[in-house]
Steps between C-alpha positions, in 0.01 A plus 500: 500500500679791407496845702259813401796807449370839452661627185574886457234703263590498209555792279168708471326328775389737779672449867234380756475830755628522836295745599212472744168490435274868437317441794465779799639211777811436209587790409421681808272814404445637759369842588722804620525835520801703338488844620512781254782770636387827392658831617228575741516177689859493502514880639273413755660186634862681578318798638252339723783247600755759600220706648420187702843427630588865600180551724609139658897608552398829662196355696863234594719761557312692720359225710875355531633879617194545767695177696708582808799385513836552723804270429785466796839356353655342803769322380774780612330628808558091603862508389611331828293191451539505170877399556447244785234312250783510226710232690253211519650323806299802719167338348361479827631813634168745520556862400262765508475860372206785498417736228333804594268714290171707486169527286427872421174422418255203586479234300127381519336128379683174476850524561746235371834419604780391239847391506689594183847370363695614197750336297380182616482278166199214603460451134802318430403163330673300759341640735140458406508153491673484821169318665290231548149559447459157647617494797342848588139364393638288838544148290792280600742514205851470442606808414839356396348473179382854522649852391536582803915409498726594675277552793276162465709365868794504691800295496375236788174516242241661689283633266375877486199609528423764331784413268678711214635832439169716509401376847831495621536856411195625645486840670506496865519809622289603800300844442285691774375845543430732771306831519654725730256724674577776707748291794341186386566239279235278315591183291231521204333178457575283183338220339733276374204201377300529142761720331556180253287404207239263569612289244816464661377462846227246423618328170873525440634421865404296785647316749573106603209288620624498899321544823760758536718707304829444726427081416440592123819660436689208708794373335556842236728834623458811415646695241886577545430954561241376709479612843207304598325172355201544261244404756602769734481746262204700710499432842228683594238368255545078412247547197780744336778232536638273262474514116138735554749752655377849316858621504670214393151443160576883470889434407455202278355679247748660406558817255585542163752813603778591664348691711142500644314478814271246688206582721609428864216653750244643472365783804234370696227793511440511901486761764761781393557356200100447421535721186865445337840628657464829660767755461790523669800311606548155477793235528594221328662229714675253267690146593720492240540139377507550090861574374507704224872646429628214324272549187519904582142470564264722685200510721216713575156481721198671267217631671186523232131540423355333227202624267282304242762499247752286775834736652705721366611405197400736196655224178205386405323846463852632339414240292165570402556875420778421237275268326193701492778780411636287243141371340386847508827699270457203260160610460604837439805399274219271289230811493828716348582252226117410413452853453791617303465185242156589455556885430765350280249277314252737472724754334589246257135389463408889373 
C-alpha cells in the first residue's frame, strides 16, 4: 500500500489560504472608538490638566507650610558620649546628655515626636535583605539559610533573634522631654504604642507561640549592639515586647535615603498638655546609645504637626505645580503655532 504525499501546486494552480475565516469571532471585529484629535479638544486637555495640577500643588504647598515644625540637631551638643559610644567595649557604659530649648509660640493639635539621621545609607542592597521575614512572623526556622549572614549566630551557635544587619542596627537611643515651668519641671507624657502600621503590627510580625515571652525566646541571644534581649525591649508594657515592639516594626522598614526620619512618640494630649505643647522651655534628656561618627552621621529630635496632606514635606505639591506649569505653556506654545500656520494658510488661500 503505498503512502498518500502531498505534491506542491503546480504552476497556475491557486495556493490554499492561510488566512482565517471572515467571521466577527475569526477575524475579531470588534467595536472601538478612535478618538478624533481636533485643536479644540487638544487645547482643552493641556489647559484643564495644568489648570488641575496647579490648584492641587498650591492647595499642597500651602497645607505642607501651615505644619509646625522645630528640628534639634544633637549630635554635637552630645559630643562627650558620642566618643565613649565610638569604642564599643563601653557598650554597657550609660551616658546621658540634655538639650535645652524653647517654643516661641504654641504648637496646638497632635504633636509627634521623630528621631532623624542623615547620611545613614539603609538602602544598600545588602542590607535590605539582611532579614528573615520568617522568623519575625515568630516561625521556627533556620535562619542559617537566611540573608540574614553574618549575624544569623554566634560562634558557640546560639542563634539570634532578631537576626541580620537591619535589626542589629536598630536605633536605641532613649528620648524624653520636660516642660519647665516657672521652678518646676514637668516630664510631658508620650505614647510610645500604635505609632506602627497596622499591617505591620497585626500581619507582618508576631511573636512565638509560648505561655511567656522570656520561654519563647529560650535558646536565641540578642543581637550583638544590643544592650538588652528582644523580649525586654519595653519593660513597662509586656504587649510592646518582642517582634510587636513599635520601635523595633518602626525601624525595619527601612528608607530609601540617606537621610530621613522615623516617628518615635507621639504627645499624649492630657492636663497641661491637653491642647498641644505650650510655649516655652523645654529639655530634651537623651541616653545616648546610637554611634554615629564613624559614618559622619548626624542626629536630630523633630517636633511636628501634621495636616490632611501628612507633615512637612512640600515634593509632591512642587511636583504638581511644575506639571500643571508644564501642561499649561505647552498649551500656549500649541495655541501660538495653530495660529500662525493658519494665518499662514489663509494668506495663501486668498
Amino acid at each position: 500500500m503505498k503512502n498518500k504525499t502531498s505534491l506542491p501546486p503546480q504552476e497556475g494552480e491557486a495556493r490554499p489560504s492561510r488566512c482565517p475565516d471572515n467571521s466577527a469571532f475569526k477575524q475579531q471585529k470588534l467595536p472601538a472608538w478612535k478618538p478624533q484629535l481636533t485643536i479644540e479638544s487638544v487645547l482643552s486637555s493641556f489647559f484643564l490638566i495644568g489648570g488641575f495640577c496647579l490648584s492641587v500643588g498650591v492647595c499642597l504647598i500651602l497645607s505642607a507650610n501651615s505644619v509646625r515644625e522645630i528640628q534639634i540637631d544633637y549630635s554635637d551638643k552630645c559630643s562627650d558620649c558620642s566618643k565613649l559610644r565610638e569604642n564599643s567595649s563601653n557598650w554597657n557604659k550609660e551616658c546621658h546628655c540634655s538639650v535645652n530649648f524653647m517654643l516661641k509660640e504654641d504648637i496646638l493639635g497632635d504633636v509627634f515626636m521623630y528621631y532623624g539621621l542623615q547620611n545613614f545609607y539603609q538602602n544598600h542592597r545588602r542590607y535590605v535583605i539582611s532579614r528573615s521575614d520568617a522568623q519575625l512572623l515568630g516561625r521556627n526556622v533556620n535562619i542559617q539559610k537566611s540573608y540574614c549572614a553574618p549575624f544569623t549566630t554566634y560562634r558557640n551557635g546560639t542563634p539570634m533573634a532578631p537576626c541580620g544587619a537591619i535589626a542589629n542596627s536598630m536605633f536605641n537611643d532613649t528620648i524624653d522631654l520636660f516642660y519647665n515651668l516657672n521652678s518646676s519641671v514637668i516630664q510631658v507624657p508620650l505614647l510610645k504604642t500604635g505609632n506602627s502600621w497596622w499591617t505591620d503590627k497585626n500581619v507582618k510580625f508576631r511573636n512565638p507561640k509560648s505561655y511567656n515571652l522570656s520561654s519563647a525566646f529560650a535558646g536565641t541571644a540578642r543581637p550583638p549592639y544590643w544592650q538588652k534581649p528582644v523580649y525586654l525591649l519595653d519593660e513597662e508594657d509586656e504587649r510592646n515586647n518582642g517582634y510587636v515592639n513599635d520601635d523595633f516594626i518602626i525601624w525595619m522598614r527601612v528608607s530609601a535615603f540617606a537621610t530621613f526620619r522615623n516617628l518615635y512618640r507621639r504627645i499624649r494630649r492630657i492636663r497641661q498638655f491637653a491642647d498641644g505643647l505650650p510655649a516655652g522651655n523645654y529639655t530634651f534628656r537623651i541616653s545616648y546609645n546610637f554611634p554615629v561618627t564613624k559614618f559622619k552621621g548626624r542626629k536630630h529630635v523633630i517636633l511636628s504637626t501634621v495636616v490632611w496632606s501628612g507633615g512637612s514635606n512640600p515634593f509632591l505639591g512642587i511636583a504638581y505645580v511644575v506639571t500643571g506649569t508644564a501642561a499649561t505653556l505647552t498649551g500656549f506654545v500649541i495655541t501660538a503655532i495653530h495660529l500662525k500656520l493658519r494665518k499662514k494658510k489663509t494668506y495663501f488661500q486668498k
